[in-house]
Amino acid sequence: MTRLLIHRRSLYVRRMSEQQGDMPELWMLSATELARQIRTGQVSSREVVQAHLRRINEINPVVNALTAVLDEQALAAADAVDQALRYGEEPGPLCGIPMTVKENIDVAGSATTQGIAALRDAIATQDAPHIAELRAAGAIPIARTNMPEFGMRWHTTNGLHGATRNPWSAEHTPGGSSGGDAVAVATGLAPLGLGTDGAGSLRWPAQCCGVAALKPSLGRVAQSDGRRPTPFAFQLLGVHGPIARHVDDLRLAFTHICASDGGDPWHAPVPLNGPPVSRPIRVSMVTAPGGIDIHPAVRHALQRAADLLTDAGYVIEECDAPALERAGEIYTQIMASYGRVQRKQPPVETVASDDFARFWHVYEPIWTRAQGEPAFDPMMERAAIARVWSDWFGRTPLVLAPIRTQPAFVLGCDLDPVCLSDFPATMRLAVAVNLLGLPAVAIPTGETDGLPHAVQVIAPRFREDLCLDAAAAIEARIPPFTPIDPHPNLASNSSATVA
């Protein structure tokens, strides 16, 4: 265990024990526990929101995870929850719980910028369907979170709000594109974050920041209400989902984001829990996806997860994911051909920052090569790959796999052609899950050299319950990794731009 790891663990334990009666501060608690305490009158929703606002004022200037703090609206919503409880009314299962929301998801009265300076005043007139559902269940949007421009980098920075910083290390990425939510949750700015995942964008930041995330099945959560055009690639490959510190919180949020179709033609009102599967549950562990070596730290995290699942009664067997290389190519072809809203793409320099333009000029030829042999019909090939994976799941209903086969990269890596060249291969398992519309849960399993690591548990479509159960079994057998204070180096050399 490294000196940094000892510092982090002792810091968490010390802050827990320093509270009166060994009670932790409110910002350290899970969403599930906070909802219980609010409902039983141990604490008010206003007190919970105020505790998180104080934490935000202390920490966000260092990490730059939040782009807009909705303090007045959040306090008013908290007062409404408290009043409902006083009058014996039902405030909802997430009664008074603060949440953050990524800036590519509509929250009424705040800007949906997508990290783009030209959209700084694009104020949403109503909530996205699943945000409206969460509000109805009692959750309270407390802030908007940072993201890369267009959600198209695996690092969170943009020309509008600057860079979000990984609280574990000033030198490493927090991931992207839902990096703002991952950092916010990891540092206790909120117990719950809502992001999106079109190419690992929930799971990769979870790996970089040591938190949990759920990428739901295609069709579970309404994505579009038809008020703006949505490219086919994002309808097919992208989903909305939660980030949290605890699996129970993922489950709580997931339960309340699936009911409304919001006018989304992909929405499928499928029961949240599927039929029982044979016991013991068999799990395929992918240790060399597509023949690619994985980093020793990632391999260690994967093996630890396998050991913990074995202890919980699961049966682990090593194998490779079928058709993985072609799945990555088909994903890239669909995104390249159908990931835009206009026939002719404007020059990137005219719509994005110089930093993003630099990234895209480096990555575009790598992206083009990653498409492989053009498919006659990519959706036909997708169906064939889906059939192979369905047969695989028929033998082992769960897959345990890396998210990215490498740990959080050093800042600047995604602007370097050599470093960036291996991204399509290292992210194949993440994007295969998007291509096939499968659910996956990212769950942290350990720390190496001061950085957290996570794995993903993948299941057949609409079996989020199996993923969540397995992730909960892992979580129950390891100590908590978050919330944490940012590494002292961040405060000493912070250059983030805070809105």
Short mmCIF file of C-alpha atoms in Angstrom, two decimals:
data_model
loop_
_atom_site.label_atom_id
_atom_site.label_comp_id
_atom_site.label_asym_id
_atom_site.label_seq_id
_atom_site.Cartn_x
_atom_site.Cartn_y
_atom_site.Cartn_z
CA MET A 1 0.00 0.00 0.00
CA THR A 2 1.46 3.33 -0.97
CA ARG A 3 1.95 6.29 1.37
CA LEU A 4 -0.79 8.19 -0.51
CA LEU A 5 -3.21 5.30 -0.10
CA ILE A 6 -2.50 5.20 3.65
CA HIS A 7 -3.13 8.96 3.82
CA ARG A 8 -6.45 8.63 1.99
CA ARG A 9 -7.75 5.74 4.06
CA SER A 10 -6.66 7.28 7.36
CA LEU A 11 -8.20 10.61 6.28
CA TYR A 12 -11.56 8.94 5.65
CA VAL A 13 -11.47 7.04 8.95
CA ARG A 14 -10.28 10.14 10.85
CA ARG A 15 -13.02 12.37 9.44
CA MET A 16 -15.60 9.73 10.32
CA SER A 17 -14.35 9.40 13.91
CA GLU A 18 -13.95 13.15 14.49
CA GLN A 19 -17.69 13.75 14.22
CA GLN A 20 -19.63 14.00 17.47
CA GLY A 21 -20.66 10.51 18.55
CA ASP A 22 -18.72 9.04 15.66
CA MET A 23 -21.35 10.36 13.28
CA PRO A 24 -20.07 11.42 9.85
CA GLU A 25 -20.80 14.79 8.29
CA LEU A 26 -23.91 14.86 6.14
CA TRP A 27 -21.98 15.23 2.88
CA MET A 28 -20.23 11.93 3.60
CA LEU A 29 -23.46 9.90 3.74
CA SER A 30 -25.05 7.89 0.96
CA ALA A 31 -28.18 9.05 -0.81
CA THR A 32 -30.07 6.10 0.65
CA GLU A 33 -29.05 6.96 4.21
CA LEU A 34 -29.77 10.67 3.73
CA ALA A 35 -33.26 9.89 2.44
CA ARG A 36 -33.87 7.69 5.48
CA GLN A 37 -32.71 10.37 7.90
CA ILE A 38 -34.78 13.09 6.22
CA ARG A 39 -37.88 10.90 6.16
CA THR A 40 -37.54 9.96 9.85
CA GLY A 41 -36.92 13.54 10.93
CA GLN A 42 -33.33 13.05 12.10
CA VAL A 43 -32.29 15.85 9.77
CA SER A 44 -34.05 18.25 7.43
CA SER A 45 -33.60 18.40 3.69
CA ARG A 46 -32.48 22.03 4.11
CA GLU A 47 -29.70 20.90 6.44
CA VAL A 48 -28.60 18.29 3.91
CA VAL A 49 -28.55 20.78 1.03
CA GLN A 50 -26.75 23.37 3.15
CA ALA A 51 -24.10 20.82 4.14
CA HIS A 52 -23.45 20.04 0.49
CA LEU A 53 -23.38 23.73 -0.44
CA ARG A 54 -20.71 24.32 2.21
CA ARG A 55 -18.74 21.38 0.85
CA ILE A 56 -19.11 22.79 -2.67
CA ASN A 57 -17.82 26.19 -1.58
CA GLU A 58 -14.80 24.53 0.01
CA ILE A 59 -13.89 21.96 -2.64
CA ASN A 60 -15.18 23.00 -6.05
CA PRO A 61 -12.69 25.86 -6.50
CA VAL A 62 -10.00 23.17 -6.32
CA VAL A 63 -11.51 20.47 -8.56
CA ASN A 64 -13.76 22.53 -10.89
CA ALA A 65 -16.33 19.76 -11.20
CA LEU A 66 -19.37 22.04 -11.03
CA THR A 67 -20.09 24.72 -13.60
CA ALA A 68 -23.20 26.29 -12.05
CA VAL A 69 -24.47 25.95 -8.50
CA LEU A 70 -28.27 26.07 -8.22
CA ASP A 71 -28.24 27.12 -4.58
CA GLU A 72 -31.41 29.20 -4.37
CA GLN A 73 -33.48 26.68 -6.32
CA ALA A 74 -32.06 23.77 -4.30
CA LEU A 75 -32.84 25.42 -0.95
CA ALA A 76 -36.38 26.24 -2.08
CA ALA A 77 -36.90 22.63 -3.17
CA ALA A 78 -35.50 21.41 0.16
CA ASP A 79 -37.94 23.64 2.05
CA ALA A 80 -40.79 22.16 0.00
CA VAL A 81 -39.69 18.64 0.98
CA ASP A 82 -39.49 19.60 4.65
CA GLN A 83 -42.93 21.22 4.51
CA ALA A 84 -44.42 18.14 2.87
CA LEU A 85 -43.05 15.97 5.66
CA ARG A 86 -44.41 18.31 8.33
CA TYR A 87 -47.88 18.03 6.83
CA GLY A 88 -47.68 14.25 6.50
CA GLU A 89 -47.45 14.35 2.71
CA GLU A 90 -45.33 11.98 0.61
CA PRO A 91 -42.22 13.79 -0.75
CA GLY A 92 -40.98 10.76 -2.72
CA PRO A 93 -38.40 8.01 -2.16
CA LEU A 94 -35.44 10.36 -2.84
CA CYS A 95 -36.89 12.96 -0.48
CA GLY A 96 -34.57 15.94 -0.41
CA ILE A 97 -31.47 14.27 -1.88
CA PRO A 98 -29.11 16.63 -3.79
CA MET A 99 -27.92 15.54 -7.23
CA THR A 100 -25.68 16.98 -9.91
CA VAL A 101 -26.56 16.94 -13.61
CA LYS A 102 -24.18 16.95 -16.57
CA GLU A 103 -24.38 19.94 -18.93
CA ASN A 104 -25.72 17.91 -21.86
CA ILE A 105 -28.91 17.02 -19.96
CA ASP A 106 -31.77 19.51 -19.70
CA VAL A 107 -32.52 21.01 -16.30
CA ALA A 108 -35.23 23.65 -16.41
CA GLY A 109 -33.86 27.14 -15.89
CA SER A 110 -30.17 26.34 -16.50
CA ALA A 111 -28.02 26.09 -19.62
CA THR A 112 -27.48 22.87 -21.55
CA THR A 113 -24.10 23.91 -22.91
CA GLN A 114 -22.59 20.55 -23.88
CA GLY A 115 -19.33 22.22 -22.92
CA ILE A 116 -19.54 24.60 -25.89
CA ALA A 117 -19.04 28.34 -25.40
CA ALA A 118 -21.62 29.24 -28.06
CA LEU A 119 -24.31 27.46 -25.98
CA ARG A 120 -23.58 29.24 -22.71
CA ASP A 121 -27.04 30.85 -22.84
CA ALA A 122 -28.99 27.81 -24.08
CA ILE A 123 -31.37 27.80 -21.10
CA ALA A 124 -33.61 24.73 -20.93
CA THR A 125 -37.31 25.45 -20.52
CA GLN A 126 -38.10 22.07 -19.00
CA ASP A 127 -36.37 19.05 -17.49
CA ALA A 128 -35.25 16.04 -19.47
CA PRO A 129 -37.74 13.19 -18.89
CA HIS A 130 -35.63 11.32 -16.34
CA ILE A 131 -34.68 14.50 -14.47
CA ALA A 132 -38.38 15.27 -14.16
CA GLU A 133 -38.92 11.76 -12.80
CA LEU A 134 -36.20 12.22 -10.20
CA ARG A 135 -37.65 15.58 -9.14
CA ALA A 136 -41.05 13.92 -8.74
CA ALA A 137 -39.37 11.30 -6.54
CA GLY A 138 -37.97 14.06 -4.33
CA ALA A 139 -34.43 14.54 -5.67
CA ILE A 140 -33.05 18.08 -5.90
CA PRO A 141 -30.69 19.34 -8.65
CA ILE A 142 -27.98 21.22 -6.77
CA ALA A 143 -25.51 21.94 -9.57
CA ARG A 144 -24.53 21.38 -13.21
CA THR A 145 -21.34 19.49 -14.01
CA ASN A 146 -18.46 19.93 -16.39
CA MET A 147 -17.87 17.87 -19.53
CA PRO A 148 -15.66 17.93 -22.63
CA GLU A 149 -16.99 19.70 -25.69
CA PHE A 150 -19.61 17.56 -27.47
CA GLY A 151 -18.87 14.80 -24.92
CA MET A 152 -16.16 13.64 -27.32
CA ARG A 153 -13.03 13.31 -25.18
CA TRP A 154 -12.01 10.86 -22.47
CA HIS A 155 -10.79 13.86 -20.45
CA THR A 156 -13.01 16.59 -18.99
CA THR A 157 -12.07 20.05 -20.18
CA ASN A 158 -13.50 22.70 -22.49
CA GLY A 159 -13.07 26.29 -23.56
CA LEU A 160 -16.11 27.43 -21.58
CA HIS A 161 -15.37 26.23 -18.05
CA GLY A 162 -11.80 24.92 -18.10
CA ALA A 163 -10.53 21.58 -16.81
CA THR A 164 -11.98 19.36 -14.11
CA ARG A 165 -9.26 17.90 -11.90
CA ASN A 166 -8.94 14.35 -10.58
CA PRO A 167 -9.05 14.58 -6.75
CA TRP A 168 -6.66 11.63 -6.46
CA SER A 169 -3.86 13.14 -8.52
CA ALA A 170 -3.11 16.54 -10.06
CA GLU A 171 -1.25 14.79 -12.88
CA HIS A 172 -4.00 12.44 -14.06
CA THR A 173 -7.31 12.76 -15.90
CA PRO A 174 -10.64 12.44 -14.07
CA GLY A 175 -11.96 10.74 -17.21
CA GLY A 176 -14.73 11.88 -19.49
CA SER A 177 -17.16 12.71 -20.63
CA SER A 178 -19.08 12.53 -17.32
CA GLY A 179 -15.96 13.54 -15.42
CA GLY A 180 -17.63 16.43 -13.62
CA ASP A 181 -20.20 14.16 -12.00
CA ALA A 182 -17.60 11.53 -11.08
CA VAL A 183 -15.41 14.11 -9.34
CA ALA A 184 -18.40 15.73 -7.63
CA VAL A 185 -19.55 12.42 -6.20
CA ALA A 186 -16.03 11.30 -5.26
CA THR A 187 -15.39 14.48 -3.25
CA GLY A 188 -18.78 14.68 -1.52
CA LEU A 189 -20.22 17.61 -3.47
CA ALA A 190 -23.32 15.45 -3.97
CA PRO A 191 -24.20 11.81 -3.26
CA LEU A 192 -25.64 11.31 -6.74
CA GLY A 193 -24.76 12.47 -10.26
CA LEU A 194 -26.58 12.10 -13.56
CA GLY A 195 -24.47 11.70 -16.67
CA THR A 196 -24.44 10.05 -20.06
CA ASP A 197 -22.57 7.14 -21.64
CA GLY A 198 -22.02 6.91 -25.39
CA ALA A 199 -18.55 5.32 -25.33
CA GLY A 200 -17.85 4.51 -21.70
CA SER A 201 -18.55 8.07 -20.54
CA LEU A 202 -20.04 7.00 -17.20
CA ARG A 203 -17.81 3.98 -16.57
CA TRP A 204 -14.41 5.46 -17.50
CA PRO A 205 -14.70 8.46 -15.11
CA ALA A 206 -15.88 6.01 -12.44
CA GLN A 207 -12.66 4.05 -12.97
CA CYS A 208 -10.55 7.22 -12.80
CA CYS A 209 -12.25 8.60 -9.67
CA GLY A 210 -13.07 5.50 -7.62
CA VAL A 211 -16.87 5.67 -7.73
CA ALA A 212 -19.68 3.47 -9.06
CA ALA A 213 -21.77 4.03 -12.18
CA LEU A 214 -24.63 2.35 -14.01
CA LYS A 215 -24.89 2.35 -17.80
CA PRO A 216 -28.48 1.16 -18.38
CA SER A 217 -29.76 -0.86 -21.31
CA LEU A 218 -30.77 0.86 -24.52
CA GLY A 219 -34.41 1.88 -24.12
CA ARG A 220 -34.50 1.91 -20.33
CA VAL A 221 -34.20 5.68 -19.85
CA ALA A 222 -35.86 8.16 -22.19
CA GLN A 223 -33.24 10.25 -23.96
CA SER A 224 -35.16 12.57 -26.23
CA ASP A 225 -38.53 14.25 -26.11
CA GLY A 226 -38.30 15.39 -29.74
CA ARG A 227 -37.61 19.05 -28.93
CA ARG A 228 -34.24 18.96 -30.66
CA PRO A 229 -32.81 16.69 -33.37
CA THR A 230 -30.88 13.68 -32.07
CA PRO A 231 -28.51 11.85 -34.44
CA PHE A 232 -29.27 8.20 -35.00
CA ALA A 233 -25.90 7.15 -33.59
CA PHE A 234 -26.67 8.78 -30.24
CA GLN A 235 -30.19 7.33 -30.20
CA LEU A 236 -28.69 3.86 -30.62
CA LEU A 237 -25.40 4.07 -28.72
CA GLY A 238 -25.92 6.63 -25.96
CA VAL A 239 -27.78 6.32 -22.66
CA HIS A 240 -28.39 8.33 -19.48
CA GLY A 241 -27.40 6.89 -16.11
CA PRO A 242 -26.36 7.58 -12.50
CA ILE A 243 -23.00 7.88 -10.74
CA ALA A 244 -22.80 7.33 -6.98
CA ARG A 245 -20.50 6.14 -4.22
CA HIS A 246 -22.71 3.16 -3.36
CA VAL A 247 -24.47 0.50 -5.40
CA ASP A 248 -27.67 0.95 -3.36
CA ASP A 249 -27.73 4.57 -4.52
CA LEU A 250 -27.37 3.51 -8.16
CA ARG A 251 -30.30 1.17 -7.67
CA LEU A 252 -32.36 3.88 -5.97
CA ALA A 253 -31.79 6.36 -8.79
CA PHE A 254 -32.28 3.72 -11.50
CA THR A 255 -35.65 2.76 -10.05
CA HIS A 256 -36.88 6.31 -10.65
CA ILE A 257 -35.57 7.15 -14.13
CA CYS A 258 -37.21 4.42 -16.22
CA ALA A 259 -40.95 5.05 -16.11
CA SER A 260 -41.51 7.99 -18.47
CA ASP A 261 -41.07 7.50 -22.21
CA GLY A 262 -40.83 11.27 -22.72
CA GLY A 263 -41.75 10.75 -26.37
CA ASP A 264 -38.63 8.64 -26.95
CA PRO A 265 -39.46 5.91 -29.54
CA TRP A 266 -36.71 3.65 -28.14
CA HIS A 267 -38.21 3.58 -24.65
CA ALA A 268 -39.15 0.08 -23.47
CA PRO A 269 -41.26 -0.31 -20.28
CA VAL A 270 -39.64 -3.58 -19.21
CA PRO A 271 -39.82 -4.80 -15.56
CA LEU A 272 -36.80 -3.71 -13.54
CA ASN A 273 -36.17 -7.24 -12.25
CA GLY A 274 -35.96 -10.26 -14.53
CA PRO A 275 -36.63 -13.94 -13.84
CA PRO A 276 -34.28 -15.91 -11.57
CA VAL A 277 -31.17 -17.43 -13.12
CA SER A 278 -29.58 -20.75 -12.27
CA ARG A 279 -27.40 -20.81 -9.15
CA PRO A 280 -24.55 -20.55 -8.68
CA ILE A 281 -24.36 -17.70 -11.18
CA ARG A 282 -21.55 -18.20 -13.68
CA VAL A 283 -19.40 -15.23 -14.68
CA SER A 284 -17.10 -14.96 -17.69
CA MET A 285 -13.96 -12.99 -16.78
CA VAL A 286 -12.28 -11.29 -19.75
CA THR A 287 -8.58 -10.94 -18.97
CA ALA A 288 -7.19 -10.24 -22.45
CA PRO A 289 -9.98 -8.58 -24.48
CA GLY A 290 -9.40 -9.24 -28.14
CA GLY A 291 -5.92 -10.50 -27.32
CA ILE A 292 -4.86 -7.11 -25.87
CA ASP A 293 -2.67 -7.08 -22.78
CA ILE A 294 -4.06 -5.15 -19.87
CA HIS A 295 -2.11 -2.99 -17.45
CA PRO A 296 -0.96 -4.86 -14.30
CA ALA A 297 -2.97 -2.53 -12.05
CA VAL A 298 -6.13 -3.16 -14.09
CA ARG A 299 -5.43 -6.91 -14.08
CA HIS A 300 -5.04 -6.81 -10.30
CA ALA A 301 -8.38 -4.98 -9.96
CA LEU A 302 -10.05 -7.55 -12.20
CA GLN A 303 -8.64 -10.48 -10.24
CA ARG A 304 -9.66 -8.92 -6.96
CA ALA A 305 -13.22 -8.50 -8.21
CA ALA A 306 -13.21 -12.15 -9.31
CA ASP A 307 -11.99 -13.26 -5.88
CA LEU A 308 -14.67 -11.22 -4.14
CA LEU A 309 -17.40 -12.63 -6.38
CA THR A 310 -16.10 -16.13 -5.74
CA ASP A 311 -16.36 -15.45 -2.01
CA ALA A 312 -19.97 -14.38 -2.61
CA GLY A 313 -20.78 -17.70 -4.31
CA TYR A 314 -20.36 -16.80 -7.99
CA VAL A 315 -18.45 -19.13 -10.29
CA ILE A 316 -15.74 -17.44 -12.38
CA GLU A 317 -14.33 -18.75 -15.66
CA GLU A 318 -11.83 -17.00 -17.90
CA CYS A 319 -12.65 -16.47 -21.57
CA ASP A 320 -12.53 -13.82 -24.28
CA ALA A 321 -15.40 -11.68 -25.51
CA PRO A 322 -16.59 -12.86 -28.93
CA ALA A 323 -16.35 -10.66 -32.05
CA LEU A 324 -14.86 -7.87 -29.94
CA GLU A 325 -12.63 -6.28 -32.57
CA ARG A 326 -15.44 -6.19 -35.12
CA ALA A 327 -17.83 -4.81 -32.52
CA GLY A 328 -15.45 -1.88 -32.01
CA GLU A 329 -15.25 -1.30 -35.75
CA ILE A 330 -19.03 -1.40 -36.26
CA TYR A 331 -19.53 0.97 -33.34
CA THR A 332 -17.07 3.42 -34.87
CA GLN A 333 -18.64 3.17 -38.32
CA ILE A 334 -22.11 3.93 -36.96
CA MET A 335 -20.87 6.84 -34.86
CA ALA A 336 -18.81 8.25 -37.74
CA SER A 337 -21.63 8.02 -40.28
CA TYR A 338 -24.65 8.89 -38.15
CA GLY A 339 -23.31 10.92 -35.22
CA ARG A 340 -24.10 14.41 -36.55
CA VAL A 341 -27.20 16.47 -37.17
CA GLN A 342 -26.20 18.09 -40.45
CA ARG A 343 -25.12 16.68 -43.79
CA LYS A 344 -21.96 18.79 -43.95
CA GLN A 345 -19.81 19.04 -40.83
CA PRO A 346 -18.53 22.58 -40.13
CA PRO A 347 -14.79 22.99 -39.46
CA VAL A 348 -14.13 22.03 -35.87
CA GLU A 349 -12.26 25.29 -35.25
CA THR A 350 -15.47 27.26 -35.84
CA VAL A 351 -17.48 25.54 -33.11
CA ALA A 352 -14.96 24.39 -30.49
CA SER A 353 -11.96 25.59 -28.52
CA ASP A 354 -8.40 25.43 -29.81
CA ASP A 355 -7.70 22.63 -27.34
CA PHE A 356 -10.55 20.49 -28.65
CA ALA A 357 -9.56 21.23 -32.25
CA ARG A 358 -6.05 20.02 -31.43
CA PHE A 359 -7.46 16.83 -29.92
CA TRP A 360 -9.68 16.16 -32.92
CA HIS A 361 -6.93 16.73 -35.48
CA VAL A 362 -4.79 14.20 -33.64
CA TYR A 363 -7.57 11.67 -33.13
CA GLU A 364 -9.44 11.87 -36.46
CA PRO A 365 -6.99 9.67 -38.43
CA ILE A 366 -6.89 7.18 -35.52
CA TRP A 367 -10.71 7.19 -35.47
CA THR A 368 -10.81 6.60 -39.23
CA ARG A 369 -8.46 3.61 -39.01
CA ALA A 370 -10.52 2.17 -36.15
CA GLN A 371 -13.51 1.79 -38.49
CA GLY A 372 -11.89 -1.18 -40.22
CA GLU A 373 -13.44 -2.75 -43.29
CA PRO A 374 -16.64 -0.88 -44.22
CA ALA A 375 -19.76 -2.92 -43.55
CA PHE A 376 -22.32 -3.38 -46.31
CA ASP A 377 -24.94 -2.85 -43.58
CA PRO A 378 -23.58 -2.05 -40.09
CA MET A 379 -26.91 -2.75 -38.41
CA MET A 380 -27.00 -6.19 -39.99
CA GLU A 381 -23.52 -6.90 -38.60
CA ARG A 382 -24.58 -5.50 -35.25
CA ALA A 383 -27.43 -7.99 -35.14
CA ALA A 384 -25.03 -10.85 -35.91
CA ILE A 385 -22.69 -9.77 -33.11
CA ALA A 386 -25.63 -9.40 -30.75
CA ARG A 387 -26.65 -12.98 -31.50
CA VAL A 388 -23.17 -14.29 -30.67
CA TRP A 389 -23.18 -12.38 -27.39
CA SER A 390 -26.68 -13.65 -26.60
CA ASP A 391 -25.42 -17.23 -26.97
CA TRP A 392 -22.49 -16.33 -24.71
CA PHE A 393 -24.83 -14.96 -22.05
CA GLY A 394 -26.85 -18.16 -22.32
CA ARG A 395 -23.84 -20.00 -20.88
CA THR A 396 -22.71 -17.36 -18.37
CA PRO A 397 -25.26 -14.66 -17.54
CA LEU A 398 -22.62 -12.16 -16.36
CA VAL A 399 -19.34 -10.85 -17.74
CA LEU A 400 -16.59 -9.36 -15.58
CA ALA A 401 -14.27 -7.16 -17.62
CA PRO A 402 -12.03 -4.11 -17.65
CA ILE A 403 -13.56 -0.75 -18.54
CA ARG A 404 -10.42 0.56 -20.17
CA THR A 405 -7.45 -1.79 -20.19
CA GLN A 406 -5.22 1.04 -18.92
CA PRO A 407 -5.50 3.22 -15.79
CA ALA A 408 -6.16 6.97 -15.73
CA PHE A 409 -3.73 8.61 -18.14
CA VAL A 410 -1.36 11.47 -17.45
CA LEU A 411 -2.71 14.87 -18.49
CA GLY A 412 -1.92 15.64 -22.11
CA CYS A 413 -1.87 12.00 -23.19
CA ASP A 414 -5.01 12.42 -25.27
CA LEU A 415 -3.28 15.16 -27.27
CA ASP A 416 -0.30 12.98 -28.14
CA PRO A 417 -0.58 10.85 -31.31
CA VAL A 418 1.46 7.97 -29.90
CA CYS A 419 -0.41 7.84 -26.60
CA LEU A 420 -3.80 8.32 -28.26
CA SER A 421 -3.24 5.66 -30.91
CA ASP A 422 -4.21 2.76 -28.65
CA PHE A 423 -7.51 4.25 -27.41
CA PRO A 424 -9.83 2.36 -29.79
CA ALA A 425 -8.30 -0.96 -28.74
CA THR A 426 -8.16 -0.21 -25.02
CA MET A 427 -11.82 0.92 -24.97
CA ARG A 428 -13.28 -1.90 -27.11
CA LEU A 429 -15.08 -3.60 -24.26
CA ALA A 430 -16.66 -0.32 -23.18
CA VAL A 431 -17.95 0.56 -26.66
CA ALA A 432 -19.11 -3.01 -27.38
CA VAL A 433 -21.52 -2.59 -24.47
CA ASN A 434 -22.84 0.60 -26.09
CA LEU A 435 -23.10 -1.01 -29.52
CA LEU A 436 -25.22 -3.88 -28.19
CA GLY A 437 -27.34 -1.80 -25.82
CA LEU A 438 -26.30 -3.81 -22.76
CA PRO A 439 -26.33 -2.78 -19.10
CA ALA A 440 -23.07 -2.52 -17.15
CA VAL A 441 -22.10 -1.39 -13.67
CA ALA A 442 -18.68 0.10 -12.94
CA ILE A 443 -17.53 -0.77 -9.43
CA PRO A 444 -14.27 0.26 -7.74
CA THR A 445 -12.11 -2.59 -6.45
CA GLY A 446 -8.86 -1.10 -5.22
CA GLU A 447 -6.06 1.44 -5.48
CA THR A 448 -2.57 1.19 -6.96
CA ASP A 449 0.13 3.86 -6.82
CA GLY A 450 -2.35 6.35 -5.46
CA LEU A 451 -4.97 5.86 -8.19
CA PRO A 452 -8.30 4.03 -7.87
CA HIS A 453 -9.36 1.27 -10.23
CA ALA A 454 -12.70 -0.20 -11.22
CA VAL A 455 -14.09 -3.03 -13.31
CA GLN A 456 -17.40 -3.43 -15.11
CA VAL A 457 -20.03 -6.13 -14.67
CA ILE A 458 -22.01 -6.67 -17.89
CA ALA A 459 -25.32 -8.51 -18.32
CA PRO A 460 -27.88 -9.26 -21.04
CA ARG A 461 -30.15 -6.41 -22.07
CA PHE A 462 -32.60 -5.30 -19.37
CA ARG A 463 -30.82 -7.32 -16.64
CA GLU A 464 -29.48 -4.37 -14.69
CA ASP A 465 -30.62 -6.27 -11.61
CA LEU A 466 -27.96 -8.95 -12.19
CA CYS A 467 -25.24 -6.31 -12.65
CA LEU A 468 -26.28 -4.42 -9.55
CA ASP A 469 -26.46 -7.57 -7.42
CA ALA A 470 -22.95 -8.63 -8.43
CA ALA A 471 -21.56 -5.12 -7.92
CA ALA A 472 -23.18 -5.00 -4.48
CA ALA A 473 -21.50 -8.30 -3.59
CA ILE A 474 -18.12 -6.80 -4.52
CA GLU A 475 -18.80 -3.57 -2.64
CA ALA A 476 -19.86 -5.42 0.53
CA ARG A 477 -16.44 -7.07 0.78
CA ILE A 478 -14.17 -4.03 0.51
CA PRO A 479 -13.79 -0.79 2.52
CA PRO A 480 -15.13 2.48 1.09
CA PHE A 481 -12.86 4.50 -1.22
CA THR A 482 -14.80 7.74 -1.26
CA PRO A 483 -15.69 10.45 -0.35
CA ILE A 484 -12.22 11.95 -0.25
CA ASP A 485 -10.63 15.35 0.08
CA PRO A 486 -8.66 16.42 -3.01
CA HIS A 487 -4.95 15.61 -2.92
CA PRO A 488 -3.02 18.52 -1.36
CA ASN A 489 -1.12 19.03 -4.62
CA LEU A 490 -4.32 20.19 -6.30
CA ALA A 491 -4.82 23.06 -3.91
CA SER A 492 -1.22 24.21 -4.25
CA ASN A 493 -1.12 24.35 -8.04
CA SER A 494 -4.75 24.70 -9.08
CA SER A 495 -5.27 26.52 -12.34
CA ALA A 496 -8.85 25.46 -13.02
CA THR A 497 -11.30 28.01 -14.31
CA VAL A 498 -14.37 28.05 -12.11
CA ALA A 499 -17.64 29.48 -13.39
#
